[in-house]
């Protein structure tokens, strides 16, 4: 579970750095507003693919990825990549543009709940009632933070399109981990080759389909090279490390519990916001961070084992 917690921490760092980069030219201004989020996510996944290509090359494992791609499991991981990357993230960006960040955060935050249901149906993974309650406590805290941070009263665009986009994001993110977990049951597809497939498939889909569909190549090229571009590359480095931890956690503790611990990123983003942006959280945000941390740990842990470790720790202290 520790590796999954590290993944959540690193994704929180990715989130804050990406937010800083997206507040720089050419992503600011009315002309960029419509597609800035999509371009930012596209560049992020492209850089993640580059980092993974370098990582696998340094380990001499490119041939493992090519071999995995020829298997049915590797193809399933690629489908999961499309759901979680271009479909999920494009839905997220479109939802923010149409219904605002608050409503989008509330709807999309429940992807671990959907993922848990899908994992139970298709992977036969089980979470106890106590773990599910802990997960929902964390999700409610995430929803509240999203609501309070950006407000959910302003609907800037088409509400129907916004809700459909947010639901696409919810389905995409929730199903990605389940498909990848299924694919990683094959010995030919370990967590590193799965992530290499995921990032490569997502990056290609953005460049070939999503960016042309939204006519966003102009903004994409304008970002190269700029300080914003460098910031996205740095965020992607943290994101790639996060995904390595996340996929390893999915392979070791299952999709449901892996997703549960991963949403701790929402609390870590607040911590890194304080460190990097000197953003002082409110008292409610601090309470939510504690609820997220405790809820995700309890949702992803074996409570009996956690209780035994606590008791042993107390015994050692004595």
PDB file of C-alpha atoms in Angstrom, residues 20-288:
ATOM      1  CA  UNK A  20       1.366  26.640 -12.372  1.00  0.00           C
ATOM      2  CA  UNK A  21       2.402  25.871 -15.970  1.00  0.00           C
ATOM      3  CA  UNK A  22      -1.148  26.304 -17.268  1.00  0.00           C
ATOM      4  CA  UNK A  23      -1.278  29.803 -15.751  1.00  0.00           C
ATOM      5  CA  UNK A  24       1.516  30.939 -18.094  1.00  0.00           C
ATOM      6  CA  UNK A  25       1.407  32.127 -21.728  1.00  0.00           C
ATOM      7  CA  UNK A  26       0.229  30.888 -24.200  1.00  0.00           C
ATOM      8  CA  UNK A  27      -2.451  29.155 -22.115  1.00  0.00           C
ATOM      9  CA  UNK A  28      -3.937  32.324 -20.666  1.00  0.00           C
ATOM     10  CA  UNK A  29      -6.249  34.732 -22.432  1.00  0.00           C
ATOM     11  CA  UNK A  30      -9.670  34.450 -24.091  1.00  0.00           C
ATOM     12  CA  UNK A  31      -8.336  32.974 -27.334  1.00  0.00           C
ATOM     13  CA  UNK A  32      -6.761  30.008 -25.561  1.00  0.00           C
ATOM     14  CA  UNK A  33      -9.522  29.418 -23.027  1.00  0.00           C
ATOM     15  CA  UNK A  34     -11.599  27.003 -25.118  1.00  0.00           C
ATOM     16  CA  UNK A  35      -8.825  24.466 -25.761  1.00  0.00           C
ATOM     17  CA  UNK A  36      -6.117  25.274 -23.197  1.00  0.00           C
ATOM     18  CA  UNK A  37      -7.096  22.400 -20.910  1.00  0.00           C
ATOM     19  CA  UNK A  38      -7.121  19.865 -23.746  1.00  0.00           C
ATOM     20  CA  UNK A  39      -3.761  21.052 -25.092  1.00  0.00           C
ATOM     21  CA  UNK A  40      -2.239  20.999 -21.618  1.00  0.00           C
ATOM     22  CA  UNK A  41      -3.376  17.445 -21.007  1.00  0.00           C
ATOM     23  CA  UNK A  42      -2.200  16.387 -24.475  1.00  0.00           C
ATOM     24  CA  UNK A  43       1.278  17.800 -23.920  1.00  0.00           C
ATOM     25  CA  UNK A  44       1.326  16.251 -20.456  1.00  0.00           C
ATOM     26  CA  UNK A  45       0.641  12.774 -21.823  1.00  0.00           C
ATOM     27  CA  UNK A  46       3.109  13.265 -24.684  1.00  0.00           C
ATOM     28  CA  UNK A  47       5.836  14.142 -22.196  1.00  0.00           C
ATOM     29  CA  UNK A  48       4.812  11.188 -20.016  1.00  0.00           C
ATOM     30  CA  UNK A  49       5.219   8.952 -23.056  1.00  0.00           C
ATOM     31  CA  UNK A  50       8.681  10.435 -23.687  1.00  0.00           C
ATOM     32  CA  UNK A  51       9.715   9.893 -20.059  1.00  0.00           C
ATOM     33  CA  UNK A  52       8.473   6.298 -20.158  1.00  0.00           C
ATOM     34  CA  UNK A  53      10.256   5.688 -23.471  1.00  0.00           C
ATOM     35  CA  UNK A  54      13.494   6.891 -21.872  1.00  0.00           C
ATOM     36  CA  UNK A  55      12.876   4.893 -18.691  1.00  0.00           C
ATOM     37  CA  UNK A  56      12.179   1.635 -20.512  1.00  0.00           C
ATOM     38  CA  UNK A  57      15.105   2.273 -22.859  1.00  0.00           C
ATOM     39  CA  UNK A  58      17.478   2.775 -19.934  1.00  0.00           C
ATOM     40  CA  UNK A  59      16.331  -0.580 -18.557  1.00  0.00           C
ATOM     41  CA  UNK A  60      16.680  -2.257 -21.956  1.00  0.00           C
ATOM     42  CA  UNK A  61      12.994  -3.166 -22.005  1.00  0.00           C
ATOM     43  CA  UNK A  62      11.624  -1.753 -25.270  1.00  0.00           C
ATOM     44  CA  UNK A  63      11.357  -5.279 -26.662  1.00  0.00           C
ATOM     45  CA  UNK A  64       9.198  -6.284 -23.654  1.00  0.00           C
ATOM     46  CA  UNK A  65       6.682  -3.584 -24.547  1.00  0.00           C
ATOM     47  CA  UNK A  66       6.604  -4.631 -28.211  1.00  0.00           C
ATOM     48  CA  UNK A  67       6.058  -8.242 -27.180  1.00  0.00           C
ATOM     49  CA  UNK A  68       3.319  -7.246 -24.723  1.00  0.00           C
ATOM     50  CA  UNK A  69       1.540  -5.223 -27.414  1.00  0.00           C
ATOM     51  CA  UNK A  70       1.100  -8.365 -29.476  1.00  0.00           C
ATOM     52  CA  UNK A  71      -0.881 -10.032 -26.691  1.00  0.00           C
ATOM     53  CA  UNK A  72      -4.583  -9.677 -26.013  1.00  0.00           C
ATOM     54  CA  UNK A  73      -3.776  -8.319 -22.548  1.00  0.00           C
ATOM     55  CA  UNK A  74      -1.559  -5.607 -24.001  1.00  0.00           C
ATOM     56  CA  UNK A  75      -4.348  -4.525 -26.346  1.00  0.00           C
ATOM     57  CA  UNK A  76      -6.761  -4.355 -23.399  1.00  0.00           C
ATOM     58  CA  UNK A  77      -4.311  -2.068 -21.567  1.00  0.00           C
ATOM     59  CA  UNK A  78      -4.212   0.147 -24.684  1.00  0.00           C
ATOM     60  CA  UNK A  79      -8.026   0.390 -24.620  1.00  0.00           C
ATOM     61  CA  UNK A  80      -7.827   1.328 -20.932  1.00  0.00           C
ATOM     62  CA  UNK A  81      -5.313   4.034 -21.878  1.00  0.00           C
ATOM     63  CA  UNK A  82      -7.747   5.553 -24.370  1.00  0.00           C
ATOM     64  CA  UNK A  83     -10.533   5.531 -21.791  1.00  0.00           C
ATOM     65  CA  UNK A  84      -8.455   7.063 -19.033  1.00  0.00           C
ATOM     66  CA  UNK A  85      -6.432   9.464 -21.189  1.00  0.00           C
ATOM     67  CA  UNK A  86      -8.033  11.084 -24.253  1.00  0.00           C
ATOM     68  CA  UNK A  87     -11.634  10.163 -23.391  1.00  0.00           C
ATOM     69  CA  UNK A  88     -11.476  10.737 -19.634  1.00  0.00           C
ATOM     70  CA  UNK A  89      -9.292  13.838 -19.689  1.00  0.00           C
ATOM     71  CA  UNK A  90     -11.026  15.416 -22.696  1.00  0.00           C
ATOM     72  CA  UNK A  91     -14.337  14.840 -20.942  1.00  0.00           C
ATOM     73  CA  UNK A  92     -12.877  16.491 -17.844  1.00  0.00           C
ATOM     74  CA  UNK A  93     -11.724  19.570 -19.785  1.00  0.00           C
ATOM     75  CA  UNK A  94     -15.033  19.893 -21.661  1.00  0.00           C
ATOM     76  CA  UNK A  95     -16.992  19.521 -18.426  1.00  0.00           C
ATOM     77  CA  UNK A  96     -15.022  22.331 -16.778  1.00  0.00           C
ATOM     78  CA  UNK A  97     -15.639  24.545 -19.815  1.00  0.00           C
ATOM     79  CA  UNK A  98     -19.404  23.891 -19.732  1.00  0.00           C
ATOM     80  CA  UNK A  99     -20.439  23.366 -16.098  1.00  0.00           C
ATOM     81  CA  UNK A 100     -17.482  24.776 -14.176  1.00  0.00           C
ATOM     82  CA  UNK A 101     -14.741  23.176 -12.114  1.00  0.00           C
ATOM     83  CA  UNK A 102     -16.941  22.719  -9.027  1.00  0.00           C
ATOM     84  CA  UNK A 103     -19.600  20.484 -10.559  1.00  0.00           C
ATOM     85  CA  UNK A 104     -16.921  18.677 -12.584  1.00  0.00           C
ATOM     86  CA  UNK A 105     -14.921  17.918  -9.447  1.00  0.00           C
ATOM     87  CA  UNK A 106     -17.992  16.554  -7.685  1.00  0.00           C
ATOM     88  CA  UNK A 107     -18.976  14.204 -10.526  1.00  0.00           C
ATOM     89  CA  UNK A 108     -15.496  13.042 -11.517  1.00  0.00           C
ATOM     90  CA  UNK A 109     -14.377  12.454  -7.927  1.00  0.00           C
ATOM     91  CA  UNK A 110     -16.553   9.362  -7.786  1.00  0.00           C
ATOM     92  CA  UNK A 111     -14.484   7.431 -10.326  1.00  0.00           C
ATOM     93  CA  UNK A 112     -13.023   5.176  -7.572  1.00  0.00           C
ATOM     94  CA  UNK A 113     -16.557   4.222  -6.531  1.00  0.00           C
ATOM     95  CA  UNK A 114     -17.412   3.214 -10.107  1.00  0.00           C
ATOM     96  CA  UNK A 115     -14.042   1.467 -10.404  1.00  0.00           C
ATOM     97  CA  UNK A 116     -14.713  -0.470  -7.214  1.00  0.00           C
ATOM     98  CA  UNK A 117     -18.053  -1.646  -8.603  1.00  0.00           C
ATOM     99  CA  UNK A 118     -16.471  -2.656 -11.928  1.00  0.00           C
ATOM    100  CA  UNK A 119     -13.620  -4.426 -10.125  1.00  0.00           C
ATOM    101  CA  UNK A 120     -16.134  -6.398  -8.076  1.00  0.00           C
ATOM    102  CA  UNK A 121     -18.136  -7.359 -11.182  1.00  0.00           C
ATOM    103  CA  UNK A 122     -15.321  -8.214 -13.592  1.00  0.00           C
ATOM    104  CA  UNK A 123     -12.253  -8.909 -11.452  1.00  0.00           C
ATOM    105  CA  UNK A 124     -14.062 -10.430  -8.453  1.00  0.00           C
ATOM    106  CA  UNK A 125     -12.216  -8.058  -6.129  1.00  0.00           C
ATOM    107  CA  UNK A 126     -13.877  -7.466  -2.795  1.00  0.00           C
ATOM    108  CA  UNK A 127     -13.815  -4.600  -0.321  1.00  0.00           C
ATOM    109  CA  UNK A 128     -15.377  -4.891   3.103  1.00  0.00           C
ATOM    110  CA  UNK A 129     -18.261  -2.659   4.112  1.00  0.00           C
ATOM    111  CA  UNK A 130     -15.877  -0.742   6.396  1.00  0.00           C
ATOM    112  CA  UNK A 131     -13.492  -0.094   3.515  1.00  0.00           C
ATOM    113  CA  UNK A 132     -16.331   1.133   1.286  1.00  0.00           C
ATOM    114  CA  UNK A 133     -17.544   3.525   4.027  1.00  0.00           C
ATOM    115  CA  UNK A 134     -13.987   4.857   4.447  1.00  0.00           C
ATOM    116  CA  UNK A 135     -13.746   5.361   0.677  1.00  0.00           C
ATOM    117  CA  UNK A 136     -16.985   7.341   0.556  1.00  0.00           C
ATOM    118  CA  UNK A 137     -15.853   9.547   3.458  1.00  0.00           C
ATOM    119  CA  UNK A 138     -12.735  10.391   1.460  1.00  0.00           C
ATOM    120  CA  UNK A 139     -14.798  11.005  -1.696  1.00  0.00           C
ATOM    121  CA  UNK A 140     -17.173  13.349   0.115  1.00  0.00           C
ATOM    122  CA  UNK A 141     -14.161  15.316   1.385  1.00  0.00           C
ATOM    123  CA  UNK A 142     -12.772  15.516  -2.173  1.00  0.00           C
ATOM    124  CA  UNK A 143     -16.141  16.735  -3.468  1.00  0.00           C
ATOM    125  CA  UNK A 144     -16.354  19.403  -0.782  1.00  0.00           C
ATOM    126  CA  UNK A 145     -12.862  20.666  -1.569  1.00  0.00           C
ATOM    127  CA  UNK A 146     -13.686  20.855  -5.282  1.00  0.00           C
ATOM    128  CA  UNK A 147     -16.938  22.660  -4.538  1.00  0.00           C
ATOM    129  CA  UNK A 148     -15.431  25.188  -2.122  1.00  0.00           C
ATOM    130  CA  UNK A 149     -12.312  25.851  -4.210  1.00  0.00           C
ATOM    131  CA  UNK A 150     -14.060  26.741  -7.444  1.00  0.00           C
ATOM    132  CA  UNK A 151     -17.732  27.139  -6.657  1.00  0.00           C
ATOM    133  CA  UNK A 152     -20.504  25.120  -8.269  1.00  0.00           C
ATOM    134  CA  UNK A 153     -23.139  27.770  -8.888  1.00  0.00           C
ATOM    135  CA  UNK A 154     -21.840  29.131 -12.191  1.00  0.00           C
ATOM    136  CA  UNK A 155     -22.653  27.097 -15.299  1.00  0.00           C
ATOM    137  CA  UNK A 156     -20.654  28.833 -18.071  1.00  0.00           C
ATOM    138  CA  UNK A 157     -21.811  26.779 -21.070  1.00  0.00           C
ATOM    139  CA  UNK A 158     -24.076  23.941 -22.177  1.00  0.00           C
ATOM    140  CA  UNK A 159     -25.156  22.125 -19.023  1.00  0.00           C
ATOM    141  CA  UNK A 160     -26.217  18.920 -20.810  1.00  0.00           C
ATOM    142  CA  UNK A 161     -22.909  18.678 -22.698  1.00  0.00           C
ATOM    143  CA  UNK A 162     -21.055  19.432 -19.472  1.00  0.00           C
ATOM    144  CA  UNK A 163     -22.763  16.671 -17.506  1.00  0.00           C
ATOM    145  CA  UNK A 164     -22.295  14.152 -20.339  1.00  0.00           C
ATOM    146  CA  UNK A 165     -18.606  15.105 -20.529  1.00  0.00           C
ATOM    147  CA  UNK A 166     -18.182  14.728 -16.767  1.00  0.00           C
ATOM    148  CA  UNK A 167     -19.836  11.303 -16.913  1.00  0.00           C
ATOM    149  CA  UNK A 168     -17.477  10.328 -19.752  1.00  0.00           C
ATOM    150  CA  UNK A 169     -14.610  11.343 -17.494  1.00  0.00           C
ATOM    151  CA  UNK A 170     -16.082   9.315 -14.632  1.00  0.00           C
ATOM    152  CA  UNK A 171     -16.469   6.193 -16.789  1.00  0.00           C
ATOM    153  CA  UNK A 172     -13.068   6.649 -18.431  1.00  0.00           C
ATOM    154  CA  UNK A 173     -11.113   7.016 -15.208  1.00  0.00           C
ATOM    155  CA  UNK A 174     -13.078   4.350 -13.370  1.00  0.00           C
ATOM    156  CA  UNK A 175     -12.671   1.733 -16.096  1.00  0.00           C
ATOM    157  CA  UNK A 176      -8.996   2.422 -16.903  1.00  0.00           C
ATOM    158  CA  UNK A 177      -7.657   0.871 -13.710  1.00  0.00           C
ATOM    159  CA  UNK A 178      -9.937  -2.160 -14.046  1.00  0.00           C
ATOM    160  CA  UNK A 179      -8.865  -2.870 -17.637  1.00  0.00           C
ATOM    161  CA  UNK A 180      -5.203  -2.379 -16.764  1.00  0.00           C
ATOM    162  CA  UNK A 181      -5.529  -4.656 -13.737  1.00  0.00           C
ATOM    163  CA  UNK A 182      -7.055  -7.322 -15.983  1.00  0.00           C
ATOM    164  CA  UNK A 183      -4.263  -6.899 -18.510  1.00  0.00           C
ATOM    165  CA  UNK A 184      -1.564  -7.113 -15.858  1.00  0.00           C
ATOM    166  CA  UNK A 185      -2.781 -10.542 -14.804  1.00  0.00           C
ATOM    167  CA  UNK A 186      -0.903 -11.777 -17.867  1.00  0.00           C
ATOM    168  CA  UNK A 187       2.755 -12.485 -17.102  1.00  0.00           C
ATOM    169  CA  UNK A 188       3.683 -10.879 -20.431  1.00  0.00           C
ATOM    170  CA  UNK A 189       2.325  -7.505 -19.242  1.00  0.00           C
ATOM    171  CA  UNK A 190       3.887  -6.282 -16.009  1.00  0.00           C
ATOM    172  CA  UNK A 191       3.126  -2.894 -14.493  1.00  0.00           C
ATOM    173  CA  UNK A 192       5.979  -1.117 -16.305  1.00  0.00           C
ATOM    174  CA  UNK A 193       5.167  -2.429 -19.777  1.00  0.00           C
ATOM    175  CA  UNK A 194       1.489  -1.683 -19.098  1.00  0.00           C
ATOM    176  CA  UNK A 195       2.330   1.932 -18.290  1.00  0.00           C
ATOM    177  CA  UNK A 196       4.574   2.222 -21.349  1.00  0.00           C
ATOM    178  CA  UNK A 197       1.670   1.012 -23.499  1.00  0.00           C
ATOM    179  CA  UNK A 198      -0.748   3.312 -21.697  1.00  0.00           C
ATOM    180  CA  UNK A 199       1.253   6.495 -22.125  1.00  0.00           C
ATOM    181  CA  UNK A 200       2.221   5.776 -25.735  1.00  0.00           C
ATOM    182  CA  UNK A 201      -1.350   4.947 -26.770  1.00  0.00           C
ATOM    183  CA  UNK A 202      -2.722   8.013 -24.995  1.00  0.00           C
ATOM    184  CA  UNK A 203      -0.132  10.383 -26.499  1.00  0.00           C
ATOM    185  CA  UNK A 204      -0.718   9.097 -30.041  1.00  0.00           C
ATOM    186  CA  UNK A 205      -4.493   9.377 -29.655  1.00  0.00           C
ATOM    187  CA  UNK A 206      -4.158  12.990 -28.518  1.00  0.00           C
ATOM    188  CA  UNK A 207      -1.843  13.941 -31.393  1.00  0.00           C
ATOM    189  CA  UNK A 208      -3.679  12.075 -34.143  1.00  0.00           C
ATOM    190  CA  UNK A 209      -7.317  12.511 -33.127  1.00  0.00           C
ATOM    191  CA  UNK A 210      -8.052  14.868 -30.218  1.00  0.00           C
ATOM    192  CA  UNK A 211      -5.873  17.872 -31.081  1.00  0.00           C
ATOM    193  CA  UNK A 212      -7.002  17.954 -34.769  1.00  0.00           C
ATOM    194  CA  UNK A 213     -10.637  17.440 -33.731  1.00  0.00           C
ATOM    195  CA  UNK A 214     -10.549  20.618 -31.644  1.00  0.00           C
ATOM    196  CA  UNK A 215      -8.359  22.524 -34.097  1.00  0.00           C
ATOM    197  CA  UNK A 216      -5.787  23.016 -31.371  1.00  0.00           C
ATOM    198  CA  UNK A 217      -2.501  22.442 -33.179  1.00  0.00           C
ATOM    199  CA  UNK A 218      -1.885  26.205 -33.274  1.00  0.00           C
ATOM    200  CA  UNK A 219      -1.892  26.514 -29.496  1.00  0.00           C
ATOM    201  CA  UNK A 220       0.048  23.259 -29.157  1.00  0.00           C
ATOM    202  CA  UNK A 221       2.853  24.542 -31.390  1.00  0.00           C
ATOM    203  CA  UNK A 222       2.766  27.960 -29.719  1.00  0.00           C
ATOM    204  CA  UNK A 223       3.588  26.272 -26.410  1.00  0.00           C
ATOM    205  CA  UNK A 224       6.804  24.802 -27.856  1.00  0.00           C
ATOM    206  CA  UNK A 225       9.212  25.839 -26.441  1.00  0.00           C
ATOM    207  CA  UNK A 226       8.098  28.135 -23.622  1.00  0.00           C
ATOM    208  CA  UNK A 227       8.414  28.193 -19.814  1.00  0.00           C
ATOM    209  CA  UNK A 228       4.901  26.707 -19.738  1.00  0.00           C
ATOM    210  CA  UNK A 229       6.090  23.819 -21.880  1.00  0.00           C
ATOM    211  CA  UNK A 230       9.031  23.222 -19.524  1.00  0.00           C
ATOM    212  CA  UNK A 231       6.636  23.266 -16.578  1.00  0.00           C
ATOM    213  CA  UNK A 232       4.398  20.674 -18.226  1.00  0.00           C
ATOM    214  CA  UNK A 233       7.444  18.478 -18.897  1.00  0.00           C
ATOM    215  CA  UNK A 234       8.413  18.740 -15.212  1.00  0.00           C
ATOM    216  CA  UNK A 235       4.853  17.939 -14.133  1.00  0.00           C
ATOM    217  CA  UNK A 236       4.882  14.943 -16.488  1.00  0.00           C
ATOM    218  CA  UNK A 237       8.061  13.647 -14.845  1.00  0.00           C
ATOM    219  CA  UNK A 238       6.289  13.655 -11.483  1.00  0.00           C
ATOM    220  CA  UNK A 239       3.206  12.178 -13.164  1.00  0.00           C
ATOM    221  CA  UNK A 240       5.185   9.365 -14.759  1.00  0.00           C
ATOM    222  CA  UNK A 241       6.735   8.464 -11.405  1.00  0.00           C
ATOM    223  CA  UNK A 242       3.251   8.613  -9.892  1.00  0.00           C
ATOM    224  CA  UNK A 243       1.830   6.292 -12.549  1.00  0.00           C
ATOM    225  CA  UNK A 244       4.694   3.821 -12.010  1.00  0.00           C
ATOM    226  CA  UNK A 245       3.676   3.656  -8.351  1.00  0.00           C
ATOM    227  CA  UNK A 246      -0.045   3.578  -9.189  1.00  0.00           C
ATOM    228  CA  UNK A 247       0.230   0.723 -11.675  1.00  0.00           C
ATOM    229  CA  UNK A 248       2.460  -1.229  -9.316  1.00  0.00           C
ATOM    230  CA  UNK A 249      -0.145  -0.748  -6.577  1.00  0.00           C
ATOM    231  CA  UNK A 250      -2.939  -1.921  -8.906  1.00  0.00           C
ATOM    232  CA  UNK A 251      -0.917  -5.033  -9.731  1.00  0.00           C
ATOM    233  CA  UNK A 252      -0.199  -5.804  -6.064  1.00  0.00           C
ATOM    234  CA  UNK A 253      -3.360  -4.802  -4.139  1.00  0.00           C
ATOM    235  CA  UNK A 254      -5.969  -4.671  -6.944  1.00  0.00           C
ATOM    236  CA  UNK A 255      -7.734  -1.969  -8.934  1.00  0.00           C
ATOM    237  CA  UNK A 256     -10.285  -1.022  -6.256  1.00  0.00           C
ATOM    238  CA  UNK A 257      -7.821  -0.497  -3.430  1.00  0.00           C
ATOM    239  CA  UNK A 258      -5.268   1.039  -5.790  1.00  0.00           C
ATOM    240  CA  UNK A 259      -7.774   3.699  -6.854  1.00  0.00           C
ATOM    241  CA  UNK A 260      -8.828   4.257  -3.251  1.00  0.00           C
ATOM    242  CA  UNK A 261      -5.321   5.151  -2.093  1.00  0.00           C
ATOM    243  CA  UNK A 262      -4.601   7.150  -5.251  1.00  0.00           C
ATOM    244  CA  UNK A 263      -7.233   9.803  -4.512  1.00  0.00           C
ATOM    245  CA  UNK A 264      -5.054  10.947  -1.600  1.00  0.00           C
ATOM    246  CA  UNK A 265      -3.541  13.197  -4.297  1.00  0.00           C
ATOM    247  CA  UNK A 266      -6.275  15.753  -3.509  1.00  0.00           C
ATOM    248  CA  UNK A 267      -4.841  16.233  -0.015  1.00  0.00           C
ATOM    249  CA  UNK A 268      -1.241  16.189  -1.237  1.00  0.00           C
ATOM    250  CA  UNK A 269      -2.092  18.893  -3.781  1.00  0.00           C
ATOM    251  CA  UNK A 270      -3.035  21.169  -0.870  1.00  0.00           C
ATOM    252  CA  UNK A 271       0.284  20.388   0.850  1.00  0.00           C
ATOM    253  CA  UNK A 272       2.314  21.135  -2.272  1.00  0.00           C
ATOM    254  CA  UNK A 273       0.207  24.232  -2.894  1.00  0.00           C
ATOM    255  CA  UNK A 274       1.388  25.547   0.480  1.00  0.00           C
ATOM    256  CA  UNK A 275       5.033  24.698  -0.286  1.00  0.00           C
ATOM    257  CA  UNK A 276       5.228  25.870  -3.904  1.00  0.00           C
ATOM    258  CA  UNK A 277       2.572  28.584  -4.100  1.00  0.00           C
ATOM    259  CA  UNK A 278       2.305  29.693  -0.457  1.00  0.00           C
ATOM    260  CA  UNK A 279      -1.436  29.053  -0.672  1.00  0.00           C
ATOM    261  CA  UNK A 280      -2.840  28.964   2.848  1.00  0.00           C
ATOM    262  CA  UNK A 281      -5.647  26.379   3.193  1.00  0.00           C
ATOM    263  CA  UNK A 282      -8.780  27.126   5.156  1.00  0.00           C
ATOM    264  CA  UNK A 283      -9.706  25.230   8.297  1.00  0.00           C
ATOM    265  CA  UNK A 284     -12.283  23.266   6.311  1.00  0.00           C
ATOM    266  CA  UNK A 285      -9.639  22.298   3.753  1.00  0.00           C
ATOM    267  CA  UNK A 286      -7.360  21.017   6.515  1.00  0.00           C
ATOM    268  CA  UNK A 287     -10.193  18.913   7.941  1.00  0.00           C
ATOM    269  CA  UNK A 288     -10.918  17.557   4.442  1.00  0.00           C
TER     270      UNK A 288
END
